[in-house]
Amino acid sequence: MKYANIKYYDVANGEGVRTSLFVSGCTHHCKNCFNSIAWDFNYGEEFTKEVEEKIIASLEPYYIKGLTLLGGEPMEIVNQKGLHDFILKVKETYPSKTIWCFTGYLFEDLLEGGKQRCEYTQDILESIDVLVDGKFIEELKNLSLKFKGSSNQRTIDVKESLKQNKVVLLF
């Protein structure tokens, strides 16, 4: 797996100060995507163990609230495979820090029988705290929305959603 960018001390992609990993590869190709350069699965740098360790170290300070995954598309199956062990290690190392994930897929696509479900999905979902789902739709763009670009997107409390077996919105 490749990644397009890493932002340390990011305040735009989730609550608090975070480290954000922008993975490479996305098949959605949303019109006017803010990061279309990351559509190419071969764009950027290789996501190595050294990169993982640097990100994990960046999460250590008390004022870093957690990790954000976005892209590209973290929930492309090839990216789920590349992120799986890393996400579990982050959650094991910092159980009180939150993991946010931005995806163009719907939460329902990631559940049993969903089109983006694979052998890694359940572990990933159980490790993620917040999922912002839905494709960016230019015609529904709204700059006043918190942590999302278009009004069709949802900010989901993943833990509660899995517990209640239905989508539970964070806000």
Short mmCIF file of N, CA and C in Angstrom, two decimals:
data_model
loop_
_atom_site.label_atom_id
_atom_site.label_comp_id
_atom_site.label_asym_id
_atom_site.label_seq_id
_atom_site.Cartn_x
_atom_site.Cartn_y
_atom_site.Cartn_z
N MET A 1 0.84 -1.17 0.00
CA MET A 1 0.00 0.00 0.00
C MET A 1 0.89 1.24 0.00
N LYS A 2 0.38 2.28 -0.64
CA LYS A 2 1.09 3.55 -0.67
C LYS A 2 0.26 4.61 0.04
N TYR A 3 0.94 5.66 0.45
CA TYR A 3 0.23 6.78 1.07
C TYR A 3 0.63 8.07 0.36
N ALA A 4 -0.31 9.00 0.33
CA ALA A 4 -0.10 10.26 -0.37
C ALA A 4 0.51 11.32 0.54
N ASN A 5 0.14 11.29 1.83
CA ASN A 5 0.60 12.35 2.73
C ASN A 5 0.35 11.93 4.18
N ILE A 6 1.11 12.51 5.06
CA ILE A 6 0.87 12.41 6.50
C ILE A 6 0.89 13.83 7.03
N LYS A 7 -0.14 14.18 7.79
CA LYS A 7 -0.18 15.50 8.43
C LYS A 7 -0.11 15.30 9.93
N TYR A 8 0.95 15.85 10.50
CA TYR A 8 1.09 15.84 11.95
C TYR A 8 0.49 17.14 12.48
N TYR A 9 -0.10 17.10 13.63
CA TYR A 9 -0.73 18.28 14.24
C TYR A 9 -1.87 18.81 13.38
N ASP A 10 -2.68 17.92 12.86
CA ASP A 10 -3.82 18.26 12.00
C ASP A 10 -5.02 18.59 12.88
N VAL A 11 -5.68 19.71 12.60
CA VAL A 11 -6.87 20.09 13.36
C VAL A 11 -8.12 20.13 12.48
N ALA A 12 -7.99 19.73 11.23
CA ALA A 12 -9.12 19.84 10.29
C ALA A 12 -9.87 18.53 10.07
N ASN A 13 -9.30 17.42 10.45
CA ASN A 13 -9.87 16.12 10.08
C ASN A 13 -10.23 15.26 11.28
N GLY A 14 -11.04 15.82 12.15
CA GLY A 14 -11.47 15.15 13.36
C GLY A 14 -11.30 16.06 14.55
N GLU A 15 -11.82 15.63 15.68
CA GLU A 15 -11.79 16.46 16.88
C GLU A 15 -10.40 16.48 17.51
N GLY A 16 -9.96 17.67 17.91
CA GLY A 16 -8.68 17.84 18.56
C GLY A 16 -7.52 17.82 17.59
N VAL A 17 -6.33 17.80 18.15
CA VAL A 17 -5.10 17.73 17.35
C VAL A 17 -4.84 16.26 17.04
N ARG A 18 -4.57 15.95 15.77
CA ARG A 18 -4.49 14.57 15.34
C ARG A 18 -3.32 14.36 14.38
N THR A 19 -2.97 13.11 14.16
CA THR A 19 -2.11 12.74 13.04
C THR A 19 -3.03 12.16 11.98
N SER A 20 -2.90 12.65 10.75
CA SER A 20 -3.77 12.19 9.66
C SER A 20 -2.95 11.51 8.58
N LEU A 21 -3.37 10.30 8.22
CA LEU A 21 -2.74 9.51 7.17
C LEU A 21 -3.65 9.50 5.95
N PHE A 22 -3.13 10.03 4.84
CA PHE A 22 -3.86 10.04 3.57
C PHE A 22 -3.34 8.89 2.72
N VAL A 23 -4.12 7.82 2.60
CA VAL A 23 -3.70 6.67 1.80
C VAL A 23 -3.90 6.97 0.31
N SER A 24 -3.21 6.23 -0.51
CA SER A 24 -3.35 6.37 -1.96
C SER A 24 -4.32 5.32 -2.48
N GLY A 25 -5.07 5.70 -3.51
CA GLY A 25 -5.98 4.79 -4.17
C GLY A 25 -7.43 5.05 -3.84
N CYS A 26 -8.20 5.35 -4.87
CA CYS A 26 -9.63 5.57 -4.71
C CYS A 26 -10.32 5.36 -6.04
N THR A 27 -11.40 4.60 -6.02
CA THR A 27 -12.15 4.34 -7.25
C THR A 27 -13.40 5.21 -7.37
N HIS A 28 -13.68 6.04 -6.37
CA HIS A 28 -14.89 6.88 -6.42
C HIS A 28 -14.80 8.00 -7.46
N HIS A 29 -13.65 8.68 -7.49
CA HIS A 29 -13.42 9.80 -8.42
C HIS A 29 -14.53 10.84 -8.33
N CYS A 30 -14.80 11.30 -7.11
CA CYS A 30 -15.85 12.31 -6.90
C CYS A 30 -15.48 13.62 -7.61
N LYS A 31 -16.48 14.21 -8.24
CA LYS A 31 -16.30 15.49 -8.93
C LYS A 31 -15.80 16.54 -7.93
N ASN A 32 -14.71 17.21 -8.28
CA ASN A 32 -14.08 18.25 -7.45
C ASN A 32 -13.60 17.74 -6.10
N CYS A 33 -13.15 16.52 -6.07
CA CYS A 33 -12.52 15.93 -4.89
C CYS A 33 -11.38 16.84 -4.43
N PHE A 34 -11.23 17.03 -3.12
CA PHE A 34 -10.17 17.90 -2.61
C PHE A 34 -8.80 17.25 -2.73
N ASN A 35 -8.74 15.95 -2.99
CA ASN A 35 -7.46 15.24 -3.01
C ASN A 35 -7.38 14.24 -4.16
N SER A 36 -7.75 14.68 -5.35
CA SER A 36 -7.79 13.78 -6.51
C SER A 36 -6.42 13.22 -6.88
N ILE A 37 -5.36 13.87 -6.46
CA ILE A 37 -4.03 13.34 -6.74
C ILE A 37 -3.84 11.96 -6.10
N ALA A 38 -4.59 11.69 -5.04
CA ALA A 38 -4.46 10.41 -4.32
C ALA A 38 -5.37 9.32 -4.87
N TRP A 39 -6.04 9.55 -6.00
CA TRP A 39 -6.85 8.50 -6.62
C TRP A 39 -5.99 7.33 -7.10
N ASP A 40 -4.79 7.63 -7.55
CA ASP A 40 -3.88 6.63 -8.12
C ASP A 40 -3.31 5.76 -7.00
N PHE A 41 -3.52 4.46 -7.10
CA PHE A 41 -3.03 3.53 -6.08
C PHE A 41 -1.50 3.49 -6.02
N ASN A 42 -0.83 3.96 -7.06
CA ASN A 42 0.64 3.97 -7.10
C ASN A 42 1.24 5.31 -6.75
N TYR A 43 0.42 6.27 -6.37
CA TYR A 43 0.91 7.60 -6.03
C TYR A 43 1.52 7.60 -4.62
N GLY A 44 2.58 8.36 -4.45
CA GLY A 44 3.14 8.59 -3.13
C GLY A 44 4.22 7.62 -2.74
N GLU A 45 4.33 7.42 -1.44
CA GLU A 45 5.40 6.62 -0.85
C GLU A 45 4.85 5.29 -0.33
N GLU A 46 5.75 4.34 -0.20
CA GLU A 46 5.40 3.03 0.33
C GLU A 46 5.10 3.14 1.83
N PHE A 47 4.04 2.50 2.28
CA PHE A 47 3.65 2.50 3.69
C PHE A 47 4.42 1.38 4.38
N THR A 48 5.58 1.71 4.92
CA THR A 48 6.49 0.74 5.51
C THR A 48 6.33 0.66 7.02
N LYS A 49 6.97 -0.30 7.63
CA LYS A 49 6.99 -0.44 9.09
C LYS A 49 7.60 0.81 9.72
N GLU A 50 8.61 1.40 9.08
CA GLU A 50 9.24 2.61 9.60
C GLU A 50 8.25 3.78 9.62
N VAL A 51 7.44 3.88 8.57
CA VAL A 51 6.41 4.93 8.52
C VAL A 51 5.37 4.68 9.61
N GLU A 52 4.95 3.44 9.76
CA GLU A 52 4.00 3.09 10.82
C GLU A 52 4.54 3.50 12.18
N GLU A 53 5.80 3.16 12.46
CA GLU A 53 6.41 3.48 13.75
C GLU A 53 6.48 4.98 13.98
N LYS A 54 6.76 5.74 12.93
CA LYS A 54 6.82 7.20 13.06
C LYS A 54 5.43 7.77 13.39
N ILE A 55 4.40 7.24 12.75
CA ILE A 55 3.04 7.69 13.04
C ILE A 55 2.66 7.32 14.48
N ILE A 56 2.94 6.10 14.87
CA ILE A 56 2.62 5.66 16.23
C ILE A 56 3.34 6.54 17.26
N ALA A 57 4.60 6.86 17.02
CA ALA A 57 5.34 7.74 17.93
C ALA A 57 4.72 9.13 17.98
N SER A 58 4.20 9.60 16.85
CA SER A 58 3.60 10.94 16.80
C SER A 58 2.33 11.04 17.63
N LEU A 59 1.72 9.91 17.94
CA LEU A 59 0.48 9.89 18.71
C LEU A 59 0.71 9.93 20.22
N GLU A 60 1.95 9.79 20.64
CA GLU A 60 2.27 9.67 22.07
C GLU A 60 1.93 10.90 22.91
N PRO A 61 2.21 12.13 22.49
CA PRO A 61 1.94 13.28 23.36
C PRO A 61 0.48 13.34 23.81
N TYR A 62 0.29 13.77 25.06
CA TYR A 62 -1.05 13.81 25.66
C TYR A 62 -2.03 14.65 24.85
N TYR A 63 -1.54 15.69 24.19
CA TYR A 63 -2.42 16.62 23.47
C TYR A 63 -2.84 16.10 22.08
N ILE A 64 -2.27 15.00 21.62
CA ILE A 64 -2.70 14.40 20.36
C ILE A 64 -3.89 13.50 20.67
N LYS A 65 -5.04 13.82 20.10
CA LYS A 65 -6.29 13.12 20.43
C LYS A 65 -6.44 11.80 19.69
N GLY A 66 -5.72 11.65 18.55
CA GLY A 66 -5.83 10.39 17.85
C GLY A 66 -5.36 10.43 16.42
N LEU A 67 -5.77 9.40 15.69
CA LEU A 67 -5.37 9.17 14.31
C LEU A 67 -6.58 9.34 13.40
N THR A 68 -6.36 9.95 12.25
CA THR A 68 -7.40 10.03 11.22
C THR A 68 -6.89 9.35 9.95
N LEU A 69 -7.76 8.54 9.36
CA LEU A 69 -7.46 7.84 8.10
C LEU A 69 -8.35 8.43 7.02
N LEU A 70 -7.75 8.85 5.93
CA LEU A 70 -8.49 9.36 4.80
C LEU A 70 -7.65 9.17 3.56
N GLY A 71 -8.05 9.78 2.48
CA GLY A 71 -7.28 9.46 1.28
C GLY A 71 -7.46 10.41 0.14
N GLY A 72 -7.39 9.71 -0.97
CA GLY A 72 -7.65 8.35 -1.35
C GLY A 72 -8.86 7.78 -0.62
N GLU A 73 -8.82 6.48 -0.49
CA GLU A 73 -9.94 5.75 0.12
C GLU A 73 -9.42 4.64 1.02
N PRO A 74 -9.45 4.85 2.35
CA PRO A 74 -8.96 3.82 3.27
C PRO A 74 -9.72 2.51 3.20
N MET A 75 -10.99 2.55 2.79
CA MET A 75 -11.80 1.33 2.81
C MET A 75 -11.83 0.59 1.48
N GLU A 76 -10.99 0.99 0.52
CA GLU A 76 -10.77 0.12 -0.63
C GLU A 76 -10.20 -1.18 -0.06
N ILE A 77 -10.58 -2.31 -0.58
CA ILE A 77 -10.17 -3.58 0.02
C ILE A 77 -8.65 -3.71 0.09
N VAL A 78 -7.94 -3.30 -0.93
CA VAL A 78 -6.48 -3.38 -0.90
C VAL A 78 -5.92 -2.49 0.22
N ASN A 79 -6.56 -1.36 0.50
CA ASN A 79 -6.10 -0.49 1.58
C ASN A 79 -6.50 -1.03 2.95
N GLN A 80 -7.63 -1.70 3.04
CA GLN A 80 -7.99 -2.36 4.30
C GLN A 80 -6.91 -3.38 4.67
N LYS A 81 -6.47 -4.13 3.68
CA LYS A 81 -5.42 -5.12 3.91
C LYS A 81 -4.15 -4.44 4.40
N GLY A 82 -3.79 -3.32 3.77
CA GLY A 82 -2.58 -2.60 4.14
C GLY A 82 -2.66 -1.90 5.49
N LEU A 83 -3.85 -1.53 5.91
CA LEU A 83 -4.04 -0.78 7.15
C LEU A 83 -4.37 -1.65 8.36
N HIS A 84 -4.87 -2.84 8.12
CA HIS A 84 -5.41 -3.70 9.19
C HIS A 84 -4.49 -3.80 10.40
N ASP A 85 -3.30 -4.34 10.24
CA ASP A 85 -2.40 -4.58 11.37
C ASP A 85 -1.99 -3.26 12.03
N PHE A 86 -1.79 -2.23 11.21
CA PHE A 86 -1.42 -0.91 11.72
C PHE A 86 -2.52 -0.35 12.63
N ILE A 87 -3.76 -0.40 12.19
CA ILE A 87 -4.88 0.13 12.98
C ILE A 87 -4.99 -0.62 14.30
N LEU A 88 -4.87 -1.94 14.26
CA LEU A 88 -4.93 -2.72 15.49
C LEU A 88 -3.79 -2.36 16.44
N LYS A 89 -2.61 -2.11 15.90
CA LYS A 89 -1.47 -1.74 16.73
C LYS A 89 -1.68 -0.37 17.35
N VAL A 90 -2.23 0.57 16.59
CA VAL A 90 -2.52 1.90 17.13
C VAL A 90 -3.49 1.78 18.30
N LYS A 91 -4.56 1.02 18.11
CA LYS A 91 -5.59 0.88 19.15
C LYS A 91 -5.03 0.17 20.38
N GLU A 92 -4.18 -0.81 20.16
CA GLU A 92 -3.56 -1.53 21.28
C GLU A 92 -2.60 -0.62 22.04
N THR A 93 -1.83 0.18 21.32
CA THR A 93 -0.84 1.06 21.93
C THR A 93 -1.50 2.23 22.66
N TYR A 94 -2.54 2.79 22.06
CA TYR A 94 -3.21 3.97 22.61
C TYR A 94 -4.72 3.75 22.68
N PRO A 95 -5.19 2.90 23.59
CA PRO A 95 -6.63 2.58 23.62
C PRO A 95 -7.53 3.78 23.90
N SER A 96 -7.01 4.82 24.52
CA SER A 96 -7.86 5.98 24.83
C SER A 96 -7.87 7.04 23.72
N LYS A 97 -7.02 6.88 22.72
CA LYS A 97 -7.00 7.82 21.59
C LYS A 97 -8.03 7.36 20.56
N THR A 98 -8.63 8.31 19.88
CA THR A 98 -9.67 7.96 18.91
C THR A 98 -9.10 7.77 17.51
N ILE A 99 -9.77 6.92 16.77
CA ILE A 99 -9.45 6.72 15.36
C ILE A 99 -10.67 7.15 14.55
N TRP A 100 -10.44 8.10 13.66
CA TRP A 100 -11.46 8.57 12.72
C TRP A 100 -11.10 8.04 11.35
N CYS A 101 -12.12 7.74 10.56
CA CYS A 101 -11.92 7.29 9.18
C CYS A 101 -12.93 7.98 8.28
N PHE A 102 -12.43 8.55 7.19
CA PHE A 102 -13.28 9.16 6.18
C PHE A 102 -13.34 8.22 4.98
N THR A 103 -14.54 7.86 4.56
CA THR A 103 -14.72 6.95 3.44
C THR A 103 -15.87 7.40 2.55
N GLY A 104 -15.71 7.16 1.26
CA GLY A 104 -16.81 7.42 0.32
C GLY A 104 -17.83 6.30 0.31
N TYR A 105 -17.48 5.17 0.90
CA TYR A 105 -18.43 4.06 1.00
C TYR A 105 -19.39 4.35 2.15
N LEU A 106 -20.55 3.74 2.10
CA LEU A 106 -21.50 3.85 3.19
C LEU A 106 -21.16 2.82 4.27
N PHE A 107 -21.51 3.13 5.50
CA PHE A 107 -21.32 2.22 6.61
C PHE A 107 -21.90 0.84 6.27
N GLU A 108 -23.06 0.85 5.65
CA GLU A 108 -23.73 -0.40 5.28
C GLU A 108 -22.90 -1.24 4.30
N ASP A 109 -22.08 -0.59 3.46
CA ASP A 109 -21.21 -1.30 2.52
C ASP A 109 -20.13 -2.10 3.24
N LEU A 110 -19.87 -1.75 4.50
CA LEU A 110 -18.80 -2.37 5.27
C LEU A 110 -19.29 -3.49 6.19
N LEU A 111 -20.60 -3.60 6.30
CA LEU A 111 -21.19 -4.62 7.17
C LEU A 111 -21.28 -5.97 6.44
N GLU A 112 -21.64 -7.00 7.18
CA GLU A 112 -21.79 -8.35 6.61
C GLU A 112 -22.65 -8.29 5.34
N GLY A 113 -22.12 -8.82 4.25
CA GLY A 113 -22.83 -8.83 2.98
C GLY A 113 -22.61 -7.58 2.14
N GLY A 114 -21.94 -6.59 2.70
CA GLY A 114 -21.69 -5.33 1.98
C GLY A 114 -20.61 -5.47 0.92
N LYS A 115 -20.64 -4.59 -0.07
CA LYS A 115 -19.71 -4.70 -1.20
C LYS A 115 -18.26 -4.42 -0.84
N GLN A 116 -17.98 -3.77 0.28
CA GLN A 116 -16.60 -3.49 0.69
C GLN A 116 -16.17 -4.33 1.88
N ARG A 117 -16.91 -5.36 2.15
CA ARG A 117 -16.61 -6.25 3.27
C ARG A 117 -15.56 -7.27 2.84
N CYS A 118 -14.55 -7.45 3.67
CA CYS A 118 -13.54 -8.49 3.44
C CYS A 118 -13.10 -9.01 4.80
N GLU A 119 -12.10 -9.85 4.82
CA GLU A 119 -11.68 -10.48 6.08
C GLU A 119 -11.09 -9.49 7.08
N TYR A 120 -10.78 -8.26 6.65
CA TYR A 120 -10.18 -7.26 7.53
C TYR A 120 -11.20 -6.26 8.10
N THR A 121 -12.36 -6.18 7.50
CA THR A 121 -13.30 -5.10 7.78
C THR A 121 -13.79 -5.09 9.22
N GLN A 122 -14.17 -6.22 9.76
CA GLN A 122 -14.73 -6.24 11.12
C GLN A 122 -13.72 -5.75 12.14
N ASP A 123 -12.49 -6.23 12.06
CA ASP A 123 -11.44 -5.76 12.99
C ASP A 123 -11.24 -4.25 12.87
N ILE A 124 -11.24 -3.76 11.63
CA ILE A 124 -11.05 -2.32 11.41
C ILE A 124 -12.21 -1.55 12.01
N LEU A 125 -13.44 -1.98 11.73
CA LEU A 125 -14.60 -1.28 12.28
C LEU A 125 -14.59 -1.28 13.81
N GLU A 126 -14.20 -2.38 14.41
CA GLU A 126 -14.16 -2.47 15.87
C GLU A 126 -13.08 -1.58 16.48
N SER A 127 -12.12 -1.16 15.67
CA SER A 127 -11.05 -0.28 16.14
C SER A 127 -11.32 1.19 15.88
N ILE A 128 -12.20 1.48 14.92
CA ILE A 128 -12.52 2.86 14.55
C ILE A 128 -13.58 3.39 15.51
N ASP A 129 -13.42 4.65 15.90
CA ASP A 129 -14.40 5.30 16.77
C ASP A 129 -15.43 6.10 15.97
N VAL A 130 -14.96 6.80 14.94
CA VAL A 130 -15.84 7.65 14.14
C VAL A 130 -15.60 7.37 12.66
N LEU A 131 -16.69 7.18 11.93
CA LEU A 131 -16.63 6.98 10.48
C LEU A 131 -17.45 8.08 9.83
N VAL A 132 -16.79 8.87 8.98
CA VAL A 132 -17.52 9.84 8.16
C VAL A 132 -17.70 9.16 6.82
N ASP A 133 -18.95 8.84 6.47
CA ASP A 133 -19.20 8.03 5.28
C ASP A 133 -19.94 8.80 4.20
N GLY A 134 -19.89 8.24 3.00
CA GLY A 134 -20.60 8.81 1.85
C GLY A 134 -19.67 9.56 0.92
N LYS A 135 -19.92 9.42 -0.36
CA LYS A 135 -19.13 10.14 -1.37
C LYS A 135 -19.35 11.64 -1.24
N PHE A 136 -18.31 12.40 -1.59
CA PHE A 136 -18.46 13.84 -1.71
C PHE A 136 -19.28 14.11 -2.96
N ILE A 137 -20.37 14.86 -2.81
CA ILE A 137 -21.23 15.21 -3.94
C ILE A 137 -21.22 16.73 -4.08
N GLU A 138 -20.61 17.18 -5.16
CA GLU A 138 -20.42 18.61 -5.41
C GLU A 138 -21.72 19.40 -5.25
N GLU A 139 -22.81 18.87 -5.78
CA GLU A 139 -24.09 19.58 -5.74
C GLU A 139 -24.64 19.72 -4.31
N LEU A 140 -24.13 18.92 -3.38
CA LEU A 140 -24.57 18.98 -1.98
C LEU A 140 -23.50 19.60 -1.08
N LYS A 141 -22.50 20.22 -1.68
CA LYS A 141 -21.40 20.84 -0.94
C LYS A 141 -21.95 21.89 0.01
N ASN A 142 -21.42 21.86 1.25
CA ASN A 142 -21.86 22.80 2.26
C ASN A 142 -20.67 23.09 3.18
N LEU A 143 -20.12 24.27 3.08
CA LEU A 143 -18.92 24.63 3.83
C LEU A 143 -19.18 24.80 5.33
N SER A 144 -20.44 24.85 5.74
CA SER A 144 -20.74 25.02 7.16
C SER A 144 -20.80 23.70 7.92
N LEU A 145 -20.69 22.59 7.22
CA LEU A 145 -20.74 21.28 7.88
C LEU A 145 -19.46 21.00 8.64
N LYS A 146 -19.59 20.36 9.77
CA LYS A 146 -18.44 20.02 10.60
C LYS A 146 -17.83 18.69 10.14
N PHE A 147 -16.58 18.74 9.71
CA PHE A 147 -15.80 17.56 9.32
C PHE A 147 -16.32 16.81 8.10
N LYS A 148 -17.06 17.46 7.24
CA LYS A 148 -17.50 16.81 6.01
C LYS A 148 -17.78 17.88 4.96
N GLY A 149 -17.82 17.45 3.71
CA GLY A 149 -17.92 18.41 2.63
C GLY A 149 -19.29 18.54 1.99
N SER A 150 -20.11 17.49 2.07
CA SER A 150 -21.43 17.55 1.45
C SER A 150 -22.48 16.97 2.40
N SER A 151 -23.70 17.46 2.24
CA SER A 151 -24.76 17.17 3.21
C SER A 151 -25.23 15.71 3.23
N ASN A 152 -24.87 14.92 2.26
CA ASN A 152 -25.22 13.50 2.27
C ASN A 152 -24.33 12.68 3.20
N GLN A 153 -23.19 13.22 3.58
CA GLN A 153 -22.23 12.48 4.39
C GLN A 153 -22.69 12.45 5.86
N ARG A 154 -22.35 11.34 6.54
CA ARG A 154 -22.77 11.14 7.92
C ARG A 154 -21.55 10.98 8.83
N THR A 155 -21.65 11.48 10.04
CA THR A 155 -20.61 11.31 11.05
C THR A 155 -21.14 10.28 12.04
N ILE A 156 -20.59 9.07 11.97
CA ILE A 156 -21.15 7.91 12.65
C ILE A 156 -20.31 7.51 13.87
N ASP A 157 -20.99 7.25 14.97
CA ASP A 157 -20.39 6.67 16.16
C ASP A 157 -20.34 5.16 15.90
N VAL A 158 -19.17 4.67 15.53
CA VAL A 158 -19.05 3.28 15.09
C VAL A 158 -19.31 2.30 16.22
N LYS A 159 -18.79 2.56 17.41
CA LYS A 159 -18.97 1.63 18.53
C LYS A 159 -20.45 1.44 18.84
N GLU A 160 -21.19 2.55 18.94
CA GLU A 160 -22.62 2.47 19.22
C GLU A 160 -23.39 1.84 18.06
N SER A 161 -22.98 2.15 16.84
CA SER A 161 -23.65 1.58 15.67
C SER A 161 -23.49 0.06 15.63
N LEU A 162 -22.31 -0.44 15.94
CA LEU A 162 -22.09 -1.88 15.96
C LEU A 162 -22.88 -2.51 17.11
N LYS A 163 -22.91 -1.85 18.25
CA LYS A 163 -23.63 -2.36 19.42
C LYS A 163 -25.14 -2.44 19.16
N GLN A 164 -25.68 -1.38 18.55
CA GLN A 164 -27.13 -1.30 18.32
C GLN A 164 -27.56 -1.91 16.98
N ASN A 165 -26.58 -2.30 16.17
CA ASN A 165 -26.86 -2.87 14.85
C ASN A 165 -27.68 -1.93 13.96
N LYS A 166 -27.38 -0.64 14.08
CA LYS A 166 -27.99 0.40 13.23
C LYS A 166 -27.09 1.62 13.28
N VAL A 167 -27.20 2.48 12.29
CA VAL A 167 -26.38 3.68 12.24
C VAL A 167 -26.76 4.62 13.38
N VAL A 168 -25.78 4.99 14.20
CA VAL A 168 -25.97 5.97 15.26
C VAL A 168 -25.05 7.15 14.95
N LEU A 169 -25.64 8.30 14.73
CA LEU A 169 -24.85 9.48 14.37
C LEU A 169 -24.20 10.09 15.60
N LEU A 170 -22.97 10.55 15.42
CA LEU A 170 -22.26 11.25 16.47
C LEU A 170 -22.80 12.67 16.59
N PHE A 171 -22.98 13.32 15.44
CA PHE A 171 -23.62 14.64 15.35
C PHE A 171 -24.03 14.86 13.92
#
